[in-house]
Coordinates of C-alpha atoms in Angstrom, one line a residue:
Chain M
M20 CA 8.4 5.0 -44.9
Q21 CA 6.6 4.2 -41.6
W22 CA 8.6 6.0 -39.0
E23 CA 8.5 5.0 -35.1
T24 CA 8.9 8.1 -32.7
V25 CA 11.4 7.1 -29.4
I26 CA 10.9 9.7 -26.6
G27 CA 12.6 9.6 -23.1
L28 CA 11.6 12.5 -20.4
E29 CA 13.9 14.0 -18.1
I30 CA 12.0 15.5 -15.3
H31 CA 13.5 18.0 -12.6
T32 CA 11.3 18.2 -9.6
Q33 CA 11.6 20.5 -6.6
L34 CA 11.9 18.3 -3.5
A35 CA 9.2 20.2 -0.7
T36 CA 12.4 21.2 2.1
Q37 CA 12.2 24.2 4.1
S38 CA 15.8 24.9 3.6
K39 CA 18.2 24.1 0.6
I40 CA 20.0 21.3 -0.6
F41 CA 23.4 22.4 1.1
S42 CA 22.8 25.5 2.9
A43 CA 20.2 26.7 5.6
A44 CA 18.8 29.6 3.5
P45 CA 15.0 29.2 3.1
T46 CA 13.5 28.2 -0.3
A47 CA 10.0 29.7 -0.1
F48 CA 8.6 30.7 -3.5
G49 CA 8.5 34.6 -4.5
A50 CA 10.5 36.2 -1.9
E51 CA 12.6 39.6 -2.9
P52 CA 15.3 38.8 -5.3
N53 CA 18.6 37.4 -3.3
T54 CA 17.0 37.5 0.1
Q55 CA 17.3 34.0 0.1
A56 CA 20.8 33.4 -1.0
C57 CA 23.3 32.8 1.8
A58 CA 26.9 32.6 1.4
I59 CA 26.8 29.0 0.2
D60 CA 24.7 29.6 -2.4
L61 CA 26.7 32.7 -3.8
G62 CA 29.5 30.4 -3.8
L63 CA 31.7 32.8 -1.4
P64 CA 35.2 31.5 -1.0
G65 CA 35.8 29.1 1.9
V66 CA 32.5 27.7 2.7
L67 CA 31.5 24.1 2.5
P68 CA 28.4 22.5 1.4
V69 CA 26.5 20.5 4.2
L70 CA 23.6 18.0 3.2
N71 CA 20.2 18.1 4.4
A72 CA 19.0 15.0 5.6
E73 CA 15.3 15.8 4.3
V74 CA 16.6 15.8 1.0
V75 CA 18.1 12.2 1.3
R76 CA 14.8 11.0 2.9
L77 CA 12.4 12.4 -0.2
A78 CA 14.7 11.2 -2.7
V79 CA 14.8 7.7 -1.1
R80 CA 10.7 7.9 -0.8
F81 CA 10.7 8.2 -4.5
G82 CA 13.1 5.6 -5.0
T83 CA 10.9 3.1 -2.7
A84 CA 7.6 4.1 -4.7
I85 CA 9.0 3.1 -8.1
D86 CA 10.2 0.2 -6.8
A87 CA 13.7 1.1 -7.5
E88 CA 17.3 0.2 -6.0
I89 CA 18.6 2.7 -3.9
A90 CA 22.2 3.2 -4.0
P91 CA 23.9 1.9 -0.8
R92 CA 26.2 4.7 -1.7
S93 CA 26.0 7.3 -3.6
V94 CA 28.6 9.9 -5.0
F95 CA 27.9 13.8 -5.5
A96 CA 29.7 15.2 -8.5
R97 CA 30.5 18.7 -10.1
K98 CA 29.0 19.5 -13.4
N99 CA 31.4 22.3 -14.7
Y100 CA 29.7 25.3 -16.9
F101 CA 29.8 28.9 -17.0
Y102 CA 26.7 31.0 -17.0
P103 CA 26.0 33.9 -14.3
D104 CA 23.1 32.4 -12.4
L105 CA 25.7 29.7 -11.7
P106 CA 27.9 31.4 -9.3
K107 CA 30.7 28.8 -8.5
G108 CA 31.0 27.5 -12.2
Y109 CA 29.5 24.5 -11.6
Q110 CA 26.5 22.6 -10.5
I111 CA 26.7 19.9 -7.5
S112 CA 24.9 17.2 -9.0
Q113 CA 25.2 13.2 -9.1
Y114 CA 27.1 11.5 -11.9
E115 CA 28.3 8.1 -11.8
L116 CA 26.6 7.1 -8.6
P117 CA 23.2 8.4 -8.3
I118 CA 21.0 8.0 -5.1
V119 CA 18.2 5.9 -7.0
G120 CA 18.6 3.2 -9.4
R121 CA 16.6 1.8 -11.9
G122 CA 12.9 1.5 -11.5
Q123 CA 9.7 1.6 -13.1
V124 CA 6.1 3.0 -13.1
E125 CA 2.8 1.9 -15.1
I126 CA 1.1 4.2 -17.5
V127 CA -2.8 3.9 -18.3
L128 CA -3.5 4.9 -21.9
D129 CA -6.9 6.7 -23.2
D130 CA -7.9 3.4 -24.2
G131 CA -7.3 1.6 -21.1
T132 CA -4.3 -0.3 -21.8
V133 CA -1.5 -0.2 -19.7
K134 CA 2.3 0.1 -20.4
T135 CA 5.1 -0.2 -18.1
I136 CA 8.0 2.9 -18.4
G137 CA 11.3 2.3 -17.2
V138 CA 13.2 4.9 -15.0
T139 CA 16.5 4.8 -15.7
R140 CA 17.6 6.7 -12.6
A141 CA 17.0 9.7 -10.6
H142 CA 19.6 11.8 -9.0
L143 CA 19.8 14.8 -6.4
E144 CA 21.4 18.1 -7.7
E145 CA 21.2 21.6 -7.2
D146 CA 19.0 24.3 -8.9
A147 CA 21.0 27.3 -10.4
G148 CA 19.7 30.7 -9.9
K149 CA 17.4 32.9 -12.4
S150 CA 18.4 35.4 -15.3
L151 CA 16.6 38.3 -16.0
H152 CA 16.7 39.5 -19.5
D153 CA 15.4 43.0 -18.9
D154 CA 16.6 45.8 -21.1
S155 CA 15.4 48.5 -18.5
L156 CA 18.0 47.7 -15.9
L157 CA 20.5 50.4 -15.5
G158 CA 19.2 51.8 -19.0
G159 CA 19.8 48.3 -20.6
G160 CA 23.1 46.1 -21.8
H161 CA 22.6 44.3 -18.6
T162 CA 21.0 40.9 -17.1
G163 CA 20.1 41.0 -13.5
V164 CA 20.6 37.5 -11.6
D165 CA 18.7 36.5 -8.8
L166 CA 20.0 33.5 -6.6
N167 CA 17.1 32.9 -4.2
R168 CA 16.8 29.5 -6.3
A169 CA 20.2 28.5 -6.5
G170 CA 20.8 25.4 -4.2
T171 CA 17.2 24.5 -4.4
P172 CA 17.1 20.6 -4.1
L173 CA 16.0 19.0 -7.3
L174 CA 15.2 15.2 -7.7
E175 CA 16.1 14.5 -11.6
I176 CA 14.1 11.6 -13.0
V177 CA 15.4 10.1 -16.3
S178 CA 13.1 7.6 -18.3
E179 CA 14.4 4.9 -20.3
P180 CA 13.6 5.7 -24.3
D181 CA 10.2 3.7 -23.4
M182 CA 7.6 5.9 -25.2
R183 CA 6.4 5.8 -28.8
S184 CA 4.1 8.8 -28.7
P185 CA 3.4 12.1 -27.4
E186 CA 0.6 10.7 -25.9
E187 CA 2.4 8.3 -24.0
A188 CA 5.1 10.7 -23.1
V189 CA 2.0 13.0 -21.6
A190 CA 0.9 10.1 -19.8
Y191 CA 4.3 9.0 -18.4
A192 CA 5.0 12.8 -17.4
R193 CA 1.4 12.8 -15.4
K194 CA 2.4 9.7 -13.9
I195 CA 5.4 11.2 -12.4
H196 CA 3.4 14.1 -11.5
Q197 CA 1.0 12.4 -9.8
L198 CA 3.2 10.2 -8.1
V199 CA 5.5 13.0 -6.5
R200 CA 2.5 14.6 -5.1
Y201 CA 0.9 11.4 -3.7
I202 CA 3.9 10.8 -1.6
G203 CA 4.3 14.4 -0.7
I204 CA 7.8 14.7 -1.9
S205 CA 7.1 18.1 -4.2
D206 CA 4.1 20.3 -4.6
G207 CA 4.7 19.6 -8.4
N208 CA 3.7 23.4 -9.1
M209 CA 4.5 23.7 -12.9
Q210 CA 4.0 27.6 -13.1
E211 CA 6.5 28.0 -10.2
G212 CA 9.0 25.7 -11.7
S213 CA 8.5 23.0 -9.2
F214 CA 8.0 20.4 -12.1
R215 CA 10.2 21.0 -15.4
V216 CA 10.0 18.4 -18.3
D217 CA 12.6 17.9 -20.8
A218 CA 12.1 15.6 -23.8
N219 CA 14.5 13.7 -26.0
V220 CA 12.8 12.8 -29.2
S221 CA 14.2 10.8 -31.9
V222 CA 12.5 9.0 -35.2
R223 CA 13.7 5.9 -36.9
P224 CA 12.4 3.5 -39.7
L225 CA 9.8 1.3 -38.3
G226 CA 11.3 -1.9 -37.1
S227 CA 14.9 -0.7 -37.0
D228 CA 16.3 -1.6 -33.7
T229 CA 18.9 1.2 -33.5
F230 CA 18.1 4.9 -32.4
G231 CA 17.9 7.9 -34.8
T232 CA 19.8 11.1 -33.8
R233 CA 17.6 12.7 -31.0
T234 CA 17.1 16.3 -29.9
E235 CA 16.4 17.6 -26.6
I236 CA 13.1 19.9 -26.0
K237 CA 13.4 22.4 -23.4
N238 CA 11.2 25.0 -22.0
V239 CA 8.2 23.1 -21.5
N240 CA 5.8 24.3 -18.7
S241 CA 2.7 22.5 -19.5
F242 CA 1.3 19.0 -20.3
R243 CA -0.8 20.3 -23.1
F244 CA 2.6 22.2 -24.6
L245 CA 4.7 18.7 -24.1
E246 CA 2.5 17.1 -26.3
R247 CA 2.5 20.0 -29.1
A248 CA 6.2 20.3 -28.8
I249 CA 6.9 16.7 -29.2
A250 CA 4.3 16.3 -32.0
F251 CA 6.0 19.3 -33.6
E252 CA 9.6 18.0 -33.4
V253 CA 8.3 14.6 -34.6
E254 CA 7.1 15.8 -37.7
R255 CA 10.1 18.3 -38.2
Q256 CA 12.4 15.3 -37.8
I257 CA 10.5 12.8 -40.5
D258 CA 10.2 16.0 -42.5
L259 CA 13.9 16.6 -42.5
L260 CA 14.7 12.9 -43.2
E261 CA 12.4 12.4 -46.2
D262 CA 13.9 15.4 -47.5
G263 CA 16.8 13.6 -47.5
G264 CA 18.2 15.7 -44.4
R265 CA 19.9 14.5 -41.0
V266 CA 18.7 15.3 -37.6
I267 CA 21.4 17.4 -35.7
Q268 CA 21.7 16.5 -32.0
E269 CA 20.9 19.6 -30.1
T270 CA 19.0 21.5 -27.5
R271 CA 15.6 22.9 -28.8
L272 CA 13.5 25.5 -27.1
Y273 CA 9.8 25.2 -27.6
D274 CA 8.1 28.3 -28.6
A275 CA 4.3 28.0 -27.5
A276 CA 3.3 31.5 -28.7
N277 CA 4.4 30.0 -32.6
D278 CA 3.7 26.4 -31.6
E279 CA 7.1 25.3 -32.6
T280 CA 10.7 24.3 -31.4
R281 CA 14.0 26.2 -32.3
S282 CA 17.6 25.1 -32.3
M283 CA 19.1 26.6 -29.1
R284 CA 22.7 25.3 -29.0
T285 CA 24.2 22.3 -30.5
K286 CA 25.3 19.8 -28.1
E287 CA 28.9 18.9 -29.1
E288 CA 30.3 21.8 -27.2
A289 CA 27.5 22.8 -24.4
N290 CA 27.8 19.2 -23.2
D291 CA 31.0 18.7 -22.5
Y292 CA 30.7 19.3 -18.4
R293 CA 33.9 17.4 -17.4
Y294 CA 32.3 15.9 -14.4
F295 CA 34.4 14.7 -11.3
P296 CA 33.5 13.7 -7.7
D297 CA 33.0 16.8 -5.3
P298 CA 36.2 16.6 -3.2
D299 CA 33.6 19.0 -0.7
L300 CA 31.4 16.1 -0.2
L301 CA 31.5 12.7 1.3
P302 CA 29.9 9.9 -0.2
V303 CA 26.2 9.3 1.3
E304 CA 25.6 5.8 2.8
I305 CA 22.1 4.4 3.0
D306 CA 21.2 1.3 5.2
A307 CA 18.8 -1.0 4.7
A308 CA 17.4 -0.1 8.0
F309 CA 16.6 3.2 6.7
I310 CA 15.2 2.0 3.5
E311 CA 12.9 -0.2 5.4
R312 CA 11.7 2.8 7.5
V313 CA 10.9 5.2 4.5
T314 CA 8.9 2.3 2.7
A315 CA 6.8 1.7 5.7
D316 CA 5.8 5.2 6.0
L317 CA 4.7 5.2 2.2
P318 CA 1.0 6.0 1.4
E319 CA -1.1 3.7 -0.8
L320 CA 0.1 4.5 -4.0
P321 CA -2.0 5.5 -7.0
D322 CA -1.7 2.2 -8.7
A323 CA -2.9 0.3 -5.5
K324 CA -5.5 2.5 -5.3
R325 CA -6.6 2.2 -8.8
A326 CA -6.3 -1.6 -8.7
R327 CA -8.6 -1.6 -5.4
F328 CA -11.2 0.8 -6.7
R329 CA -11.5 -1.3 -9.6
D330 CA -11.6 -4.6 -7.9
D331 CA -13.3 -3.9 -4.7
F332 CA -15.7 -1.4 -5.5
G333 CA -16.3 -2.8 -9.2
L334 CA -15.5 0.5 -11.3
S335 CA -14.2 0.5 -14.7
E336 CA -10.7 1.0 -15.3
Y337 CA -11.0 4.5 -16.5
D338 CA -13.3 5.6 -13.6
A339 CA -10.7 3.9 -11.2
N340 CA -7.9 5.4 -12.9
L341 CA -9.7 9.1 -12.8
L342 CA -10.7 8.4 -9.4
S343 CA -7.4 7.6 -8.0
S344 CA -5.8 10.8 -9.9
S345 CA -5.1 12.6 -6.9
R346 CA -5.0 11.6 -3.0
V347 CA -7.7 14.1 -1.8
L348 CA -10.1 13.5 -4.9
A349 CA -9.5 9.7 -4.1
D350 CA -10.2 10.3 -0.3
Y351 CA -12.9 12.3 -1.1
F352 CA -14.6 9.3 -3.3
E353 CA -14.0 6.6 -0.9
A354 CA -15.5 8.2 1.9
V355 CA -18.6 9.0 -0.4
A356 CA -18.5 5.7 -1.3
R357 CA -17.9 4.2 2.3
A358 CA -20.7 6.2 3.8
S359 CA -23.4 5.6 1.0
G360 CA -22.6 1.9 0.3
E361 CA -23.0 2.9 -3.3
P362 CA -19.5 2.8 -4.8
K363 CA -20.7 2.8 -8.5
L364 CA -23.3 5.6 -7.9
A365 CA -20.6 7.6 -5.7
A366 CA -18.5 7.2 -8.6
N367 CA -20.8 8.6 -11.1
W368 CA -21.7 11.5 -8.8
V369 CA -17.9 12.7 -8.0
S370 CA -16.9 12.2 -11.6
G371 CA -19.7 13.7 -12.9
E372 CA -22.0 16.4 -10.9
L373 CA -19.5 17.0 -8.7
M374 CA -16.3 17.6 -10.9
A375 CA -18.2 19.6 -13.3
A376 CA -19.6 21.8 -10.8
L377 CA -16.0 22.2 -9.6
N378 CA -14.9 23.0 -12.9
K379 CA -17.5 25.3 -13.5
A380 CA -16.6 27.3 -10.0
G381 CA -12.6 27.1 -10.5
L382 CA -12.7 25.4 -7.3
E383 CA -10.2 22.5 -6.0
I384 CA -12.0 19.6 -4.3
E385 CA -10.5 20.8 -0.9
A386 CA -13.0 23.7 -1.1
S387 CA -15.7 22.1 -2.4
P388 CA -19.4 23.5 -0.8
V389 CA -20.6 19.7 -0.7
D390 CA -18.7 17.7 1.4
A391 CA -17.9 14.0 1.2
E392 CA -20.7 13.2 3.9
G393 CA -23.0 15.6 2.2
L394 CA -22.7 13.6 -1.0
A395 CA -23.0 10.4 0.6
G396 CA -26.3 11.7 2.3
L397 CA -27.7 12.7 -1.4
I398 CA -26.9 9.0 -2.8
A399 CA -28.7 7.4 0.4
R400 CA -31.5 9.1 -0.8
I401 CA -31.7 7.8 -4.3
K402 CA -31.0 4.5 -3.2
D403 CA -33.8 4.4 -1.0
G404 CA -36.1 5.6 -3.7
T405 CA -36.9 9.0 -1.9
I406 CA -35.9 10.9 -5.0
S407 CA -34.8 10.1 -8.7
G408 CA -31.9 10.4 -9.9
K409 CA -33.1 13.5 -11.9
I410 CA -34.5 15.2 -9.0
A411 CA -31.2 14.4 -7.1
K412 CA -29.5 16.7 -9.6
Q413 CA -31.7 19.8 -8.4
V414 CA -31.1 18.7 -4.6
F415 CA -27.3 18.5 -5.4
E416 CA -27.6 22.2 -7.2
A417 CA -29.5 23.4 -4.1
M418 CA -26.7 21.6 -1.5
W419 CA -24.0 23.2 -3.7
L420 CA -25.4 26.8 -2.6
G421 CA -25.8 26.0 0.7
E422 CA -29.2 25.4 1.2
G423 CA -29.2 22.6 3.6
D424 CA -28.2 18.8 3.4
A425 CA -29.9 16.5 1.1
D426 CA -32.8 15.7 3.5
Q427 CA -33.7 19.6 4.5
V428 CA -33.6 20.4 1.0
I429 CA -35.7 17.4 -0.2
E430 CA -38.3 18.6 2.4
Q431 CA -38.1 22.1 1.8
K432 CA -38.7 21.9 -1.7
G433 CA -41.0 19.2 -1.5
L434 CA -39.2 16.7 -3.8
K435 CA -40.0 13.5 -2.2
Q436 CA -40.6 11.0 -4.8
I437 CA -44.3 10.1 -5.5
T438 CA -44.5 6.6 -5.2
D439 CA -48.1 6.1 -4.1
S440 CA -49.6 4.0 -7.3
G441 CA -53.1 5.4 -7.1
A442 CA -51.8 8.9 -7.4
I443 CA -49.3 8.1 -10.2
E444 CA -52.4 6.1 -11.8
S445 CA -55.1 9.1 -11.9
M446 CA -52.3 11.2 -13.8
I447 CA -51.8 8.9 -16.1
D448 CA -55.6 8.5 -16.7
E449 CA -55.8 12.0 -17.3
I450 CA -53.1 12.2 -19.7
I451 CA -54.3 9.2 -21.8
A452 CA -57.8 10.7 -22.0
A453 CA -56.1 14.1 -23.1
N454 CA -54.1 12.6 -25.9
P455 CA -55.9 10.0 -28.0
V456 CA -54.1 10.7 -31.2
Q457 CA -50.9 9.5 -29.6
V458 CA -52.8 6.6 -27.9
E459 CA -53.5 5.3 -31.2
Q460 CA -50.2 5.7 -32.7
Y461 CA -48.8 3.5 -29.7
R462 CA -51.4 1.3 -30.2
A463 CA -50.8 0.8 -33.9
G464 CA -46.9 0.0 -32.9
K465 CA -45.4 3.2 -33.2
E466 CA -43.4 2.6 -29.7
K467 CA -41.4 5.6 -30.0
V468 CA -44.4 7.6 -28.6
F469 CA -44.0 5.7 -25.1
G470 CA -41.6 8.2 -24.1
F471 CA -44.0 10.9 -25.1
F472 CA -46.4 9.8 -22.3
V473 CA -43.3 9.3 -20.2
G474 CA -42.5 12.8 -20.6
Q475 CA -45.9 14.1 -19.9
V476 CA -46.4 12.0 -16.6
M477 CA -43.1 13.6 -15.4
K478 CA -44.1 17.0 -16.5
A479 CA -47.3 16.7 -14.3
S480 CA -45.7 15.5 -11.2
A481 CA -42.9 17.8 -11.6
G482 CA -40.3 15.1 -12.2
K483 CA -41.2 13.4 -9.0
A484 CA -43.3 10.2 -10.1
N485 CA -41.2 7.0 -9.3
P486 CA -39.9 6.2 -13.1
Q487 CA -40.1 2.7 -12.7
Q488 CA -43.7 2.8 -11.5
V489 CA -44.4 5.2 -14.3
N490 CA -43.1 2.8 -16.7
A491 CA -44.7 -0.2 -15.5
I492 CA -48.3 1.5 -15.1
L493 CA -48.2 3.2 -18.6
K494 CA -47.3 -0.1 -20.4
D495 CA -50.4 -1.4 -18.7
K496 CA -52.9 1.3 -19.3
L497 CA -51.7 1.7 -22.8
R498 CA -52.1 -2.0 -23.9
P499 CA -54.7 -2.3 -26.4
Chain V
M27 CA 48.7 9.6 -24.4
S28 CA 49.6 13.0 -25.4
L29 CA 47.8 16.3 -26.1
D30 CA 48.0 18.4 -29.0
R31 CA 47.5 22.3 -29.2
S32 CA 43.8 22.0 -30.0
D33 CA 43.2 20.1 -27.1
V34 CA 44.7 22.7 -25.1
E35 CA 42.9 25.2 -26.5
K36 CA 39.5 23.4 -26.3
I37 CA 40.4 22.7 -22.4
A38 CA 41.3 26.7 -22.0
H39 CA 37.9 27.7 -23.6
L40 CA 35.8 25.3 -21.5
A41 CA 37.5 26.6 -18.3
R42 CA 37.6 30.3 -19.9
L43 CA 41.3 30.8 -19.3
A44 CA 42.9 33.2 -21.9
I45 CA 46.4 31.4 -22.8
S46 CA 48.7 32.7 -25.1
P47 CA 50.0 30.6 -28.0
D48 CA 53.5 30.2 -26.8
Q49 CA 51.9 29.3 -23.6
T50 CA 49.8 26.6 -25.5
E51 CA 52.7 24.6 -26.8
R52 CA 54.3 24.5 -22.9
Y53 CA 50.9 23.3 -21.8
A54 CA 50.5 20.4 -24.2
A55 CA 53.8 19.1 -23.1
E56 CA 53.4 19.3 -19.4
L57 CA 49.7 17.9 -19.6
S58 CA 50.9 15.4 -22.0
N59 CA 53.3 14.2 -19.1
I60 CA 50.7 14.2 -16.5
L61 CA 48.7 11.8 -18.3
D62 CA 51.6 9.7 -18.9
L63 CA 52.0 9.5 -15.3
V64 CA 48.5 8.4 -15.2
A65 CA 48.8 6.0 -17.6
Q66 CA 51.7 4.3 -15.8
M67 CA 49.7 4.2 -12.5
D68 CA 46.9 2.6 -14.8
S69 CA 49.1 -0.3 -15.6
V70 CA 49.0 -1.4 -12.1
N71 CA 46.5 -4.2 -10.9
T72 CA 43.8 -2.8 -8.8
D73 CA 41.3 -5.8 -8.8
D74 CA 41.4 -6.2 -4.9
V75 CA 41.3 -2.4 -4.5
E76 CA 37.8 -0.6 -3.8
P77 CA 37.0 2.3 -6.0
M78 CA 36.9 5.5 -4.0
A79 CA 35.1 9.0 -4.6
H80 CA 36.8 10.7 -1.4
P81 CA 40.5 9.8 0.2
L82 CA 38.7 10.1 3.8
H83 CA 37.3 6.9 5.3
M84 CA 34.2 9.0 6.4
V85 CA 30.5 9.4 5.4
Q86 CA 28.9 12.6 4.7
R87 CA 27.3 14.3 7.7
L88 CA 23.8 15.2 7.5
R89 CA 22.1 18.7 8.5
P90 CA 18.6 19.0 9.7
D91 CA 15.9 20.7 7.5
Q92 CA 16.2 24.1 8.9
A93 CA 16.1 27.5 7.5
T94 CA 18.2 29.3 9.8
E95 CA 20.3 31.8 7.6
P96 CA 19.3 35.5 8.0
D97 CA 18.6 37.7 5.1
R98 CA 22.1 39.3 4.3
R99 CA 21.8 40.7 0.9
A100 CA 22.9 44.2 1.9
E101 CA 26.1 42.7 2.9
Y102 CA 26.8 40.5 0.1
Q103 CA 25.9 43.0 -2.4
A104 CA 28.4 45.6 -0.9
G105 CA 31.2 43.5 -2.3
A106 CA 29.5 43.3 -5.7
P107 CA 30.6 45.7 -8.4
L108 CA 27.0 46.4 -9.9
T109 CA 23.3 45.5 -8.3
E110 CA 20.0 47.2 -8.8
G111 CA 16.7 46.1 -7.3
G112 CA 18.3 43.6 -5.2
L113 CA 19.6 41.8 -8.6
Y114 CA 23.3 41.3 -9.2
L115 CA 24.0 42.9 -12.8
V116 CA 26.3 41.0 -15.1
P117 CA 27.0 42.1 -18.6
K118 CA 24.3 41.0 -21.2
V119 CA 23.9 37.6 -21.9
I120 CA 22.2 36.3 -24.9
E121 CA 21.0 33.2 -25.0

């Protein structure tokens, strides 16, 4: 039987604030345990939560970026469950009236196709603390609880079940990751838990319009693991169904070490959260003027940038997508393109030599030893014929090592292209005289030998001969 | 609408409340009475009434995003039954 995979994602992204969602305790990562957990975060009796204004602004900012409806009135609710890292016995979240309603994003797949994925909603909630299952604590038998993270503001972004393959799910997750960083509402750091992805996965016979029973995969902390976890889960479900079994609705943990998902708990019991509106918090009202101000404040979004790079600069869909993938990269590319006046060359150099050098050195683009102005200077010398593209790679390497700007390197190393046709001709004459066998072969119709001559000329000129001139003169001289 | 023993047992478990078998019977009756009252209210026509999430006709006040809470871990942990290395300790939780 042919099966169809159906995937929806729930993404928890930590909002970039100084203080917590309902208290004035700091949110900095890596502090000593429990030094950033105040009376409100600990759920001590008599305390009252007060909502952080910045949290509201950042959530609305996300909503406007995905073209979503912003709720004029949203309500906080209590989600009740018991766990030691949840001191109050409930998590303050939003249930019936979330702050961000339906929106959508576009994803670009590897083959260049564009697909729209619906966002069902995005709601605000507080994070729980962290449990440390460490057997050395007090000689064993205990779990340690660090509540620094309790009360950290999260925006939970829930997608429609619109994705049909692990690749689409990863493309969507990357898209949301890109977007939250573009608009600066989250640092998106996956290692620190600022961006966590849960996947709802089910399969159904191809052509069916009802959903199969789904499982929820948790504990995925990289895009690569997300793809593998979903792929494993899809195969597990298909095997189960083809063997006449049935899928149980449950939460499964991804185990990266063994590349498999394992059952964590069945949903029936764990999911009975008994939500109700939190009486400690009043409804949040957002007026049109506020939404307008937040919208006006948005930077150019990745989709708009991608379209502009494609249409105004004539880049391919692939290059446009790659170069708009982060704001710093896009800004760098655009500066090179504008300063050099050669957007396509700029695109090739940024996505080629520059990114390869950055990857090799393990550097982010902000720390690139060659800045946008420097790279534009190099491209200008390719454009005006001072150097060939091949020599330019040598120049780039020297610039990367801090040996000066393009003009200084070209001057110091004597890399200026030879465009004096007299000089090129005499080089070619010598090579033709020294290689009579190859000349015969070429004249007898073996055109491949032409490359040999080009190579010889380049060798003789240390790569500095102008390639167009070399080709033209060689063709002329080799003619029988 | 009425609740039976098993409903009460489930609710008690979710709320981590220990109740004895004779209490279960009594709670089932009392909670059913409350639900009956709700069912009675449910029959009132509320077409013109705006749903509310809070009895006060007020809007949530917002707080500026400033981290002003000092570290008072020592004081908070003075009241905790068990701590070590700055962590609150609880009986081992197995997932």
